[in-house]
């Protein structure tokens, strides 16, 4: 049988790998009562540093208008809060609340466990190399910093 074009096409392989692995984790998120966009926002903010909506949108793989709506819902739910930027009063930064931090902590642990399971068949050096190559691919082809 002849190989199909997509069997060796980078974009297909990346998408297929992401789809397979993400589907497994998204099922686990339901246990934590989080939707995928909420998870992405909370995981991005989990270190406690605030971010602009544009910065979060870029990390959460969403368009900024969509992210604004997600942030509005999460603010109403008490998971995040808006604060004026201390250095530039024209900017608003989004911060995780204590309630949001509690919700995301168990999901973060679950995410780390899921990653460990996904990479279990790889030597640590292979897993590190895979991540390094993917980071380089993102860095070299990413859209760069998004302005608010």
Steps between C-alpha positions, in 0.01 A plus 500: 500500500630844412538757776246775487613862492363568849687208655820705487357855496616704800179698551287186492730320744500794742124534481438128536735470799340801666151371434570155644682617812274800564184292481632279780574799722180688418305202632696529824421873528132419539581341837633838612191684375704703252441569135805504273512883460468546878779249556727681258435836669548368853811301407647811335430709810585234759838653587317803640637756257232699323474519123316707244209345313716497184779310673254245637329467161832415337585237763147358505484475120197726471420818314497806725124579465417140593743513793337820628166315520662204675668734751164675559339165590794397718490836680130450571579152634771637729786310334689808378495873563591811306742756646651814360863464402717664766736649240250597231153593619366464145561126514302239687659179617325176585592313818396161633296512823540268796193312380651467152830382647324231704312383188810481285743341750357148472468537123867603479599186689280296268658669196847408623387140558342482154819633341699237690268229364521631143880506514540173691620309192773757431840527663536823701748633241249430220222678688726799562603504135137483384405797718808693392425448131136603548602815693743589221228443239266733690770763555609502136149504356291672767314823448715677759372722775139604468416861585191599698 
